[in-house]
Amino acid sequence: MIRRPPRSTLFPYTTLFRSIEIIGRGILRNGYKILKDGKEIGVISSGAFSPTLKKSIGLAFVEQKCSKLGTSIQVDIRGNHYPVKIVKKPFYDYNSN
């Protein structure tokens, strides 16, 4: 029987689930690393391009100390670092026109 590792090794309790959006070009995808000052602080759990917002958005587990709204961080996409920002959910405000 294969045993699962304890939850704390997969997603430590020092991480929070946050929504992020990329600044500029690039597509956020599952498994990409989140960086702050060159140090890994999290991982993207899901991401895609939003045709409505015309930018890439995603959800990520980020260390609590770097998880405040508006925090600028980076994502490692195939060895290149792209700027991303932690934003408020939902990504789109249905009441604004």
PDB file of N, CA and C in Angstrom:
ATOM      1  N   MET A   1       0.838  -1.175   0.000  1.00  0.00           N
ATOM      2  CA  MET A   1       0.000   0.000   0.000  1.00  0.00           C
ATOM      3  C   MET A   1       0.893   1.252   0.000  1.00  0.00           C
ATOM      4  N   ILE A   2       0.571   2.223  -0.867  1.00  0.00           N
ATOM      5  CA  ILE A   2       1.317   3.472  -0.919  1.00  0.00           C
ATOM      6  C   ILE A   2       0.718   4.441   0.085  1.00  0.00           C
ATOM      7  N   ARG A   3       1.592   4.999   0.919  1.00  0.00           N
ATOM      8  CA  ARG A   3       1.120   5.957   1.916  1.00  0.00           C
ATOM      9  C   ARG A   3       1.358   7.375   1.425  1.00  0.00           C
ATOM     10  N   ARG A   4       0.400   8.237   1.712  1.00  0.00           N
ATOM     11  CA  ARG A   4       0.542   9.645   1.374  1.00  0.00           C
ATOM     12  C   ARG A   4       1.399  10.333   2.429  1.00  0.00           C
ATOM     13  N   PRO A   5       2.240  11.291   2.018  1.00  0.00           N
ATOM     14  CA  PRO A   5       2.986  12.052   3.012  1.00  0.00           C
ATOM     15  C   PRO A   5       2.034  12.932   3.815  1.00  0.00           C
ATOM     16  N   PRO A   6       2.408  13.305   5.027  1.00  0.00           N
ATOM     17  CA  PRO A   6       1.532  14.184   5.816  1.00  0.00           C
ATOM     18  C   PRO A   6       1.277  15.488   5.067  1.00  0.00           C
ATOM     19  N   ARG A   7       0.130  16.072   5.268  1.00  0.00           N
ATOM     20  CA  ARG A   7      -0.255  17.307   4.584  1.00  0.00           C
ATOM     21  C   ARG A   7       0.780  18.407   4.793  1.00  0.00           C
ATOM     22  N   SER A   8       1.389  18.469   5.944  1.00  0.00           N
ATOM     23  CA  SER A   8       2.313  19.555   6.244  1.00  0.00           C
ATOM     24  C   SER A   8       3.548  19.537   5.344  1.00  0.00           C
ATOM     25  N   THR A   9       3.897  18.382   4.767  1.00  0.00           N
ATOM     26  CA  THR A   9       5.049  18.349   3.865  1.00  0.00           C
ATOM     27  C   THR A   9       4.656  18.780   2.456  1.00  0.00           C
ATOM     28  N   LEU A  10       3.385  18.624   2.096  1.00  0.00           N
ATOM     29  CA  LEU A  10       2.933  19.060   0.783  1.00  0.00           C
ATOM     30  C   LEU A  10       2.700  20.567   0.756  1.00  0.00           C
ATOM     31  N   PHE A  11       1.941  21.077   1.699  1.00  0.00           N
ATOM     32  CA  PHE A  11       1.634  22.489   1.809  1.00  0.00           C
ATOM     33  C   PHE A  11       1.739  22.878   3.276  1.00  0.00           C
ATOM     34  N   PRO A  12       2.900  23.360   3.673  1.00  0.00           N
ATOM     35  CA  PRO A  12       3.082  23.703   5.087  1.00  0.00           C
ATOM     36  C   PRO A  12       2.043  24.718   5.559  1.00  0.00           C
ATOM     37  N   TYR A  13       1.721  24.685   6.832  1.00  0.00           N
ATOM     38  CA  TYR A  13       0.718  25.588   7.384  1.00  0.00           C
ATOM     39  C   TYR A  13       1.208  27.034   7.427  1.00  0.00           C
ATOM     40  N   THR A  14       2.454  27.271   7.054  1.00  0.00           N
ATOM     41  CA  THR A  14       2.970  28.633   6.969  1.00  0.00           C
ATOM     42  C   THR A  14       2.651  29.257   5.615  1.00  0.00           C
ATOM     43  N   THR A  15       1.908  28.546   4.755  1.00  0.00           N
ATOM     44  CA  THR A  15       1.538  29.089   3.446  1.00  0.00           C
ATOM     45  C   THR A  15       0.057  29.437   3.426  1.00  0.00           C
ATOM     46  N   LEU A  16      -0.295  30.408   2.581  1.00  0.00           N
ATOM     47  CA  LEU A  16      -1.684  30.812   2.388  1.00  0.00           C
ATOM     48  C   LEU A  16      -2.033  30.699   0.908  1.00  0.00           C
ATOM     49  N   PHE A  17      -3.294  30.447   0.627  1.00  0.00           N
ATOM     50  CA  PHE A  17      -3.782  30.311  -0.739  1.00  0.00           C
ATOM     51  C   PHE A  17      -4.136  31.704  -1.240  1.00  0.00           C
ATOM     52  N   ARG A  18      -3.452  32.186  -2.271  1.00  0.00           N
ATOM     53  CA  ARG A  18      -3.628  33.548  -2.769  1.00  0.00           C
ATOM     54  C   ARG A  18      -3.865  33.567  -4.272  1.00  0.00           C
ATOM     55  N   SER A  19      -4.558  34.621  -4.720  1.00  0.00           N
ATOM     56  CA  SER A  19      -4.761  34.829  -6.150  1.00  0.00           C
ATOM     57  C   SER A  19      -3.690  35.784  -6.655  1.00  0.00           C
ATOM     58  N   ILE A  20      -3.186  35.504  -7.851  1.00  0.00           N
ATOM     59  CA  ILE A  20      -2.103  36.302  -8.422  1.00  0.00           C
ATOM     60  C   ILE A  20      -2.420  36.627  -9.874  1.00  0.00           C
ATOM     61  N   GLU A  21      -1.836  37.719 -10.359  1.00  0.00           N
ATOM     62  CA  GLU A  21      -1.938  38.053 -11.779  1.00  0.00           C
ATOM     63  C   GLU A  21      -0.568  38.493 -12.264  1.00  0.00           C
ATOM     64  N   ILE A  22      -0.272  38.164 -13.504  1.00  0.00           N
ATOM     65  CA  ILE A  22       1.032  38.491 -14.070  1.00  0.00           C
ATOM     66  C   ILE A  22       1.032  39.942 -14.543  1.00  0.00           C
ATOM     67  N   ILE A  23       2.167  40.578 -14.416  1.00  0.00           N
ATOM     68  CA  ILE A  23       2.350  41.940 -14.914  1.00  0.00           C
ATOM     69  C   ILE A  23       3.121  41.801 -16.219  1.00  0.00           C
ATOM     70  N   GLY A  24       2.470  42.090 -17.327  1.00  0.00           N
ATOM     71  CA  GLY A  24       3.116  41.924 -18.624  1.00  0.00           C
ATOM     72  C   GLY A  24       2.723  40.618 -19.291  1.00  0.00           C
ATOM     73  N   ARG A  25       3.664  40.037 -20.029  1.00  0.00           N
ATOM     74  CA  ARG A  25       3.394  38.826 -20.810  1.00  0.00           C
ATOM     75  C   ARG A  25       3.776  37.570 -20.038  1.00  0.00           C
ATOM     76  N   GLY A  26       3.213  36.454 -20.442  1.00  0.00           N
ATOM     77  CA  GLY A  26       3.498  35.162 -19.840  1.00  0.00           C
ATOM     78  C   GLY A  26       2.209  34.495 -19.405  1.00  0.00           C
ATOM     79  N   ILE A  27       2.217  33.180 -19.323  1.00  0.00           N
ATOM     80  CA  ILE A  27       1.048  32.412 -18.904  1.00  0.00           C
ATOM     81  C   ILE A  27       1.407  31.650 -17.631  1.00  0.00           C
ATOM     82  N   LEU A  28       0.612  31.816 -16.593  1.00  0.00           N
ATOM     83  CA  LEU A  28       0.824  31.103 -15.336  1.00  0.00           C
ATOM     84  C   LEU A  28       0.276  29.686 -15.469  1.00  0.00           C
ATOM     85  N   ARG A  29       1.033  28.706 -15.013  1.00  0.00           N
ATOM     86  CA  ARG A  29       0.638  27.299 -15.101  1.00  0.00           C
ATOM     87  C   ARG A  29       0.914  26.586 -13.782  1.00  0.00           C
ATOM     88  N   ASN A  30       0.221  25.483 -13.598  1.00  0.00           N
ATOM     89  CA  ASN A  30       0.375  24.643 -12.419  1.00  0.00           C
ATOM     90  C   ASN A  30       1.826  24.203 -12.232  1.00  0.00           C
ATOM     91  N   GLY A  31       2.333  24.324 -11.021  1.00  0.00           N
ATOM     92  CA  GLY A  31       3.668  23.833 -10.699  1.00  0.00           C
ATOM     93  C   GLY A  31       4.779  24.853 -10.821  1.00  0.00           C
ATOM     94  N   TYR A  32       4.521  26.014 -11.424  1.00  0.00           N
ATOM     95  CA  TYR A  32       5.563  27.040 -11.528  1.00  0.00           C
ATOM     96  C   TYR A  32       5.901  27.571 -10.137  1.00  0.00           C
ATOM     97  N   LYS A  33       7.170  27.861  -9.915  1.00  0.00           N
ATOM     98  CA  LYS A  33       7.639  28.326  -8.604  1.00  0.00           C
ATOM     99  C   LYS A  33       7.433  29.828  -8.450  1.00  0.00           C
ATOM    100  N   ILE A  34       7.050  30.229  -7.244  1.00  0.00           N
ATOM    101  CA  ILE A  34       6.911  31.630  -6.881  1.00  0.00           C
ATOM    102  C   ILE A  34       8.172  32.041  -6.123  1.00  0.00           C
ATOM    103  N   LEU A  35       8.756  33.194  -6.495  1.00  0.00           N
ATOM    104  CA  LEU A  35      10.014  33.646  -5.909  1.00  0.00           C
ATOM    105  C   LEU A  35       9.884  35.050  -5.322  1.00  0.00           C
ATOM    106  N   LYS A  36      10.671  35.324  -4.303  1.00  0.00           N
ATOM    107  CA  LYS A  36      10.820  36.660  -3.737  1.00  0.00           C
ATOM    108  C   LYS A  36      12.296  36.850  -3.467  1.00  0.00           C
ATOM    109  N   ASP A  37      12.924  37.819  -4.130  1.00  0.00           N
ATOM    110  CA  ASP A  37      14.357  38.077  -4.001  1.00  0.00           C
ATOM    111  C   ASP A  37      15.191  36.833  -4.296  1.00  0.00           C
ATOM    112  N   GLY A  38      14.764  36.034  -5.289  1.00  0.00           N
ATOM    113  CA  GLY A  38      15.495  34.850  -5.709  1.00  0.00           C
ATOM    114  C   GLY A  38      15.262  33.614  -4.863  1.00  0.00           C
ATOM    115  N   LYS A  39      14.477  33.726  -3.784  1.00  0.00           N
ATOM    116  CA  LYS A  39      14.195  32.591  -2.894  1.00  0.00           C
ATOM    117  C   LYS A  39      12.789  32.062  -3.169  1.00  0.00           C
ATOM    118  N   GLU A  40      12.658  30.730  -3.249  1.00  0.00           N
ATOM    119  CA  GLU A  40      11.354  30.122  -3.497  1.00  0.00           C
ATOM    120  C   GLU A  40      10.454  30.297  -2.277  1.00  0.00           C
ATOM    121  N   ILE A  41       9.263  30.888  -2.506  1.00  0.00           N
ATOM    122  CA  ILE A  41       8.327  31.122  -1.406  1.00  0.00           C
ATOM    123  C   ILE A  41       6.972  30.479  -1.647  1.00  0.00           C
ATOM    124  N   GLY A  42       6.808  29.776  -2.768  1.00  0.00           N
ATOM    125  CA  GLY A  42       5.522  29.157  -3.035  1.00  0.00           C
ATOM    126  C   GLY A  42       5.476  28.469  -4.377  1.00  0.00           C
ATOM    127  N   VAL A  43       4.256  28.021  -4.719  1.00  0.00           N
ATOM    128  CA  VAL A  43       4.041  27.299  -5.968  1.00  0.00           C
ATOM    129  C   VAL A  43       2.629  27.599  -6.477  1.00  0.00           C
ATOM    130  N   ILE A  44       2.495  27.681  -7.800  1.00  0.00           N
ATOM    131  CA  ILE A  44       1.188  27.912  -8.401  1.00  0.00           C
ATOM    132  C   ILE A  44       0.411  26.605  -8.432  1.00  0.00           C
ATOM    133  N   SER A  45      -0.851  26.655  -7.994  1.00  0.00           N
ATOM    134  CA  SER A  45      -1.678  25.452  -8.027  1.00  0.00           C
ATOM    135  C   SER A  45      -2.524  25.389  -9.288  1.00  0.00           C
ATOM    136  N   SER A  46      -2.865  26.555  -9.853  1.00  0.00           N
ATOM    137  CA  SER A  46      -3.581  26.588 -11.132  1.00  0.00           C
ATOM    138  C   SER A  46      -3.411  27.963 -11.758  1.00  0.00           C
ATOM    139  N   GLY A  47      -3.443  28.003 -13.076  1.00  0.00           N
ATOM    140  CA  GLY A  47      -3.298  29.271 -13.774  1.00  0.00           C
ATOM    141  C   GLY A  47      -3.715  29.145 -15.219  1.00  0.00           C
ATOM    142  N   ALA A  48      -4.136  30.276 -15.805  1.00  0.00           N
ATOM    143  CA  ALA A  48      -4.573  30.293 -17.194  1.00  0.00           C
ATOM    144  C   ALA A  48      -4.660  31.732 -17.672  1.00  0.00           C
ATOM    145  N   PHE A  49      -4.850  31.901 -18.970  1.00  0.00           N
ATOM    146  CA  PHE A  49      -5.072  33.230 -19.540  1.00  0.00           C
ATOM    147  C   PHE A  49      -6.553  33.545 -19.440  1.00  0.00           C
ATOM    148  N   SER A  50      -6.893  34.751 -18.972  1.00  0.00           N
ATOM    149  CA  SER A  50      -8.280  35.191 -18.870  1.00  0.00           C
ATOM    150  C   SER A  50      -8.615  36.092 -20.053  1.00  0.00           C
ATOM    151  N   PRO A  51      -9.493  35.654 -20.950  1.00  0.00           N
ATOM    152  CA  PRO A  51      -9.871  36.503 -22.074  1.00  0.00           C
ATOM    153  C   PRO A  51     -10.612  37.767 -21.632  1.00  0.00           C
ATOM    154  N   THR A  52     -11.357  37.685 -20.549  1.00  0.00           N
ATOM    155  CA  THR A  52     -12.088  38.838 -20.042  1.00  0.00           C
ATOM    156  C   THR A  52     -11.146  39.910 -19.524  1.00  0.00           C
ATOM    157  N   LEU A  53     -10.139  39.501 -18.741  1.00  0.00           N
ATOM    158  CA  LEU A  53      -9.188  40.447 -18.166  1.00  0.00           C
ATOM    159  C   LEU A  53      -8.018  40.749 -19.093  1.00  0.00           C
ATOM    160  N   LYS A  54      -7.850  39.921 -20.123  1.00  0.00           N
ATOM    161  CA  LYS A  54      -6.743  40.042 -21.079  1.00  0.00           C
ATOM    162  C   LYS A  54      -5.374  39.946 -20.401  1.00  0.00           C
ATOM    163  N   LYS A  55      -5.277  39.053 -19.420  1.00  0.00           N
ATOM    164  CA  LYS A  55      -4.008  38.782 -18.749  1.00  0.00           C
ATOM    165  C   LYS A  55      -4.067  37.404 -18.115  1.00  0.00           C
ATOM    166  N   SER A  56      -2.927  36.901 -17.708  1.00  0.00           N
ATOM    167  CA  SER A  56      -2.840  35.591 -17.075  1.00  0.00           C
ATOM    168  C   SER A  56      -3.095  35.732 -15.576  1.00  0.00           C
ATOM    169  N   ILE A  57      -3.931  34.850 -15.044  1.00  0.00           N
ATOM    170  CA  ILE A  57      -4.255  34.847 -13.619  1.00  0.00           C
ATOM    171  C   ILE A  57      -4.024  33.449 -13.056  1.00  0.00           C
ATOM    172  N   GLY A  58      -3.880  33.358 -11.738  1.00  0.00           N
ATOM    173  CA  GLY A  58      -3.662  32.054 -11.137  1.00  0.00           C
ATOM    174  C   GLY A  58      -3.916  32.057  -9.641  1.00  0.00           C
ATOM    175  N   LEU A  59      -3.890  30.868  -9.073  1.00  0.00           N
ATOM    176  CA  LEU A  59      -3.996  30.658  -7.635  1.00  0.00           C
ATOM    177  C   LEU A  59      -2.719  29.975  -7.178  1.00  0.00           C
ATOM    178  N   ALA A  60      -2.203  30.405  -6.025  1.00  0.00           N
ATOM    179  CA  ALA A  60      -0.914  29.884  -5.581  1.00  0.00           C
ATOM    180  C   ALA A  60      -0.867  29.764  -4.064  1.00  0.00           C
ATOM    181  N   PHE A  61      -0.045  28.832  -3.602  1.00  0.00           N
ATOM    182  CA  PHE A  61       0.289  28.741  -2.190  1.00  0.00           C
ATOM    183  C   PHE A  61       1.543  29.574  -1.979  1.00  0.00           C
ATOM    184  N   VAL A  62       1.460  30.582  -1.100  1.00  0.00           N
ATOM    185  CA  VAL A  62       2.550  31.523  -0.876  1.00  0.00           C
ATOM    186  C   VAL A  62       2.841  31.599   0.613  1.00  0.00           C
ATOM    187  N   GLU A  63       4.128  31.711   0.968  1.00  0.00           N
ATOM    188  CA  GLU A  63       4.488  31.851   2.379  1.00  0.00           C
ATOM    189  C   GLU A  63       3.754  33.037   2.984  1.00  0.00           C
ATOM    190  N   GLN A  64       3.311  32.859   4.212  1.00  0.00           N
ATOM    191  CA  GLN A  64       2.488  33.841   4.893  1.00  0.00           C
ATOM    192  C   GLN A  64       3.159  35.218   4.971  1.00  0.00           C
ATOM    193  N   LYS A  65       4.461  35.255   5.185  1.00  0.00           N
ATOM    194  CA  LYS A  65       5.152  36.537   5.345  1.00  0.00           C
ATOM    195  C   LYS A  65       5.188  37.356   4.054  1.00  0.00           C
ATOM    196  N   CYS A  66       4.932  36.738   2.920  1.00  0.00           N
ATOM    197  CA  CYS A  66       4.956  37.428   1.621  1.00  0.00           C
ATOM    198  C   CYS A  66       3.588  37.448   0.958  1.00  0.00           C
ATOM    199  N   SER A  67       2.512  37.269   1.714  1.00  0.00           N
ATOM    200  CA  SER A  67       1.202  37.041   1.097  1.00  0.00           C
ATOM    201  C   SER A  67       0.242  38.219   1.195  1.00  0.00           C
ATOM    202  N   LYS A  68       0.714  39.406   1.516  1.00  0.00           N
ATOM    203  CA  LYS A  68      -0.175  40.563   1.618  1.00  0.00           C
ATOM    204  C   LYS A  68      -0.621  41.013   0.228  1.00  0.00           C
ATOM    205  N   LEU A  69      -1.849  41.552   0.148  1.00  0.00           N
ATOM    206  CA  LEU A  69      -2.369  42.054  -1.125  1.00  0.00           C
ATOM    207  C   LEU A  69      -1.458  43.133  -1.674  1.00  0.00           C
ATOM    208  N   GLY A  70      -1.222  43.092  -2.966  1.00  0.00           N
ATOM    209  CA  GLY A  70      -0.382  44.080  -3.622  1.00  0.00           C
ATOM    210  C   GLY A  70       1.101  43.771  -3.612  1.00  0.00           C
ATOM    211  N   THR A  71       1.512  42.710  -2.918  1.00  0.00           N
ATOM    212  CA  THR A  71       2.924  42.346  -2.857  1.00  0.00           C
ATOM    213  C   THR A  71       3.424  41.947  -4.244  1.00  0.00           C
ATOM    214  N   SER A  72       4.551  42.512  -4.639  1.00  0.00           N
ATOM    215  CA  SER A  72       5.173  42.157  -5.923  1.00  0.00           C
ATOM    216  C   SER A  72       6.148  41.008  -5.701  1.00  0.00           C
ATOM    217  N   ILE A  73       5.970  39.947  -6.471  1.00  0.00           N
ATOM    218  CA  ILE A  73       6.824  38.769  -6.398  1.00  0.00           C
ATOM    219  C   ILE A  73       7.156  38.356  -7.830  1.00  0.00           C
ATOM    220  N   GLN A  74       7.846  37.246  -8.008  1.00  0.00           N
ATOM    221  CA  GLN A  74       8.177  36.752  -9.341  1.00  0.00           C
ATOM    222  C   GLN A  74       7.733  35.305  -9.485  1.00  0.00           C
ATOM    223  N   VAL A  75       7.538  34.912 -10.747  1.00  0.00           N
ATOM    224  CA  VAL A  75       7.257  33.520 -11.062  1.00  0.00           C
ATOM    225  C   VAL A  75       8.344  33.046 -12.020  1.00  0.00           C
ATOM    226  N   ASP A  76       8.807  31.827 -11.801  1.00  0.00           N
ATOM    227  CA  ASP A  76       9.828  31.228 -12.651  1.00  0.00           C
ATOM    228  C   ASP A  76       9.125  30.445 -13.760  1.00  0.00           C
ATOM    229  N   ILE A  77       9.180  31.000 -14.987  1.00  0.00           N
ATOM    230  CA  ILE A  77       8.586  30.334 -16.145  1.00  0.00           C
ATOM    231  C   ILE A  77       9.727  29.893 -17.053  1.00  0.00           C
ATOM    232  N   ARG A  78      10.016  28.612 -17.021  1.00  0.00           N
ATOM    233  CA  ARG A  78      11.079  28.005 -17.845  1.00  0.00           C
ATOM    234  C   ARG A  78      12.417  28.729 -17.701  1.00  0.00           C
ATOM    235  N   GLY A  79      12.779  29.047 -16.458  1.00  0.00           N
ATOM    236  CA  GLY A  79      14.073  29.661 -16.186  1.00  0.00           C
ATOM    237  C   GLY A  79      14.094  31.179 -16.236  1.00  0.00           C
ATOM    238  N   ASN A  80      13.023  31.796 -16.707  1.00  0.00           N
ATOM    239  CA  ASN A  80      12.928  33.258 -16.736  1.00  0.00           C
ATOM    240  C   ASN A  80      12.011  33.731 -15.615  1.00  0.00           C
ATOM    241  N   HIS A  81      12.373  34.845 -14.986  1.00  0.00           N
ATOM    242  CA  HIS A  81      11.573  35.377 -13.889  1.00  0.00           C
ATOM    243  C   HIS A  81      10.692  36.513 -14.389  1.00  0.00           C
ATOM    244  N   TYR A  82       9.374  36.379 -14.163  1.00  0.00           N
ATOM    245  CA  TYR A  82       8.396  37.371 -14.581  1.00  0.00           C
ATOM    246  C   TYR A  82       7.717  37.954 -13.345  1.00  0.00           C
ATOM    247  N   PRO A  83       7.443  39.268 -13.347  1.00  0.00           N
ATOM    248  CA  PRO A  83       6.790  39.875 -12.187  1.00  0.00           C
ATOM    249  C   PRO A  83       5.312  39.506 -12.111  1.00  0.00           C
ATOM    250  N   VAL A  84       4.856  39.202 -10.901  1.00  0.00           N
ATOM    251  CA  VAL A  84       3.440  38.958 -10.622  1.00  0.00           C
ATOM    252  C   VAL A  84       3.073  39.750  -9.371  1.00  0.00           C
ATOM    253  N   LYS A  85       1.755  39.898  -9.162  1.00  0.00           N
ATOM    254  CA  LYS A  85       1.261  40.658  -8.032  1.00  0.00           C
ATOM    255  C   LYS A  85       0.160  39.867  -7.359  1.00  0.00           C
ATOM    256  N   ILE A  86       0.113  39.904  -6.030  1.00  0.00           N
ATOM    257  CA  ILE A  86      -0.970  39.267  -5.277  1.00  0.00           C
ATOM    258  C   ILE A  86      -2.165  40.208  -5.305  1.00  0.00           C
ATOM    259  N   VAL A  87      -3.312  39.678  -5.726  1.00  0.00           N
ATOM    260  CA  VAL A  87      -4.518  40.488  -5.896  1.00  0.00           C
ATOM    261  C   VAL A  87      -5.677  39.904  -5.100  1.00  0.00           C
ATOM    262  N   LYS A  88      -6.731  40.708  -4.984  1.00  0.00           N
ATOM    263  CA  LYS A  88      -7.923  40.304  -4.247  1.00  0.00           C
ATOM    264  C   LYS A  88      -8.820  39.427  -5.123  1.00  0.00           C
ATOM    265  N   LYS A  89      -9.443  38.429  -4.515  1.00  0.00           N
ATOM    266  CA  LYS A  89     -10.442  37.614  -5.207  1.00  0.00           C
ATOM    267  C   LYS A  89     -11.803  38.266  -5.009  1.00  0.00           C
ATOM    268  N   PRO A  90     -12.727  38.170  -5.914  1.00  0.00           N
ATOM    269  CA  PRO A  90     -12.595  37.598  -7.244  1.00  0.00           C
ATOM    270  C   PRO A  90     -11.799  38.530  -8.150  1.00  0.00           C
ATOM    271  N   PHE A  91     -11.284  37.991  -9.227  1.00  0.00           N
ATOM    272  CA  PHE A  91     -10.472  38.763 -10.143  1.00  0.00           C
ATOM    273  C   PHE A  91     -11.295  39.833 -10.862  1.00  0.00           C
ATOM    274  N   TYR A  92     -12.566  39.551 -11.087  1.00  0.00           N
ATOM    275  CA  TYR A  92     -13.430  40.432 -11.870  1.00  0.00           C
ATOM    276  C   TYR A  92     -14.573  40.927 -11.007  1.00  0.00           C
ATOM    277  N   ASP A  93     -14.867  42.229 -11.065  1.00  0.00           N
ATOM    278  CA  ASP A  93     -15.976  42.816 -10.318  1.00  0.00           C
ATOM    279  C   ASP A  93     -17.184  42.893 -11.246  1.00  0.00           C
ATOM    280  N   TYR A  94     -18.185  42.079 -10.971  1.00  0.00           N
ATOM    281  CA  TYR A  94     -19.365  42.005 -11.825  1.00  0.00           C
ATOM    282  C   TYR A  94     -20.215  43.275 -11.771  1.00  0.00           C
ATOM    283  N   ASN A  95     -20.089  44.045 -10.704  1.00  0.00           N
ATOM    284  CA  ASN A  95     -20.905  45.245 -10.534  1.00  0.00           C
ATOM    285  C   ASN A  95     -20.347  46.469 -11.259  1.00  0.00           C
ATOM    286  N   SER A  96     -19.082  46.455 -11.652  1.00  0.00           N
ATOM    287  CA  SER A  96     -18.511  47.609 -12.347  1.00  0.00           C
ATOM    288  C   SER A  96     -18.742  47.492 -13.847  1.00  0.00           C
ATOM    289  N   ASN A  97     -19.017  48.589 -14.474  1.00  0.00           N
ATOM    290  CA  ASN A  97     -19.243  48.597 -15.928  1.00  0.00           C
ATOM    291  C   ASN A  97     -18.362  49.587 -16.588  1.00  0.00           C
TER     292      ASN A  97
END
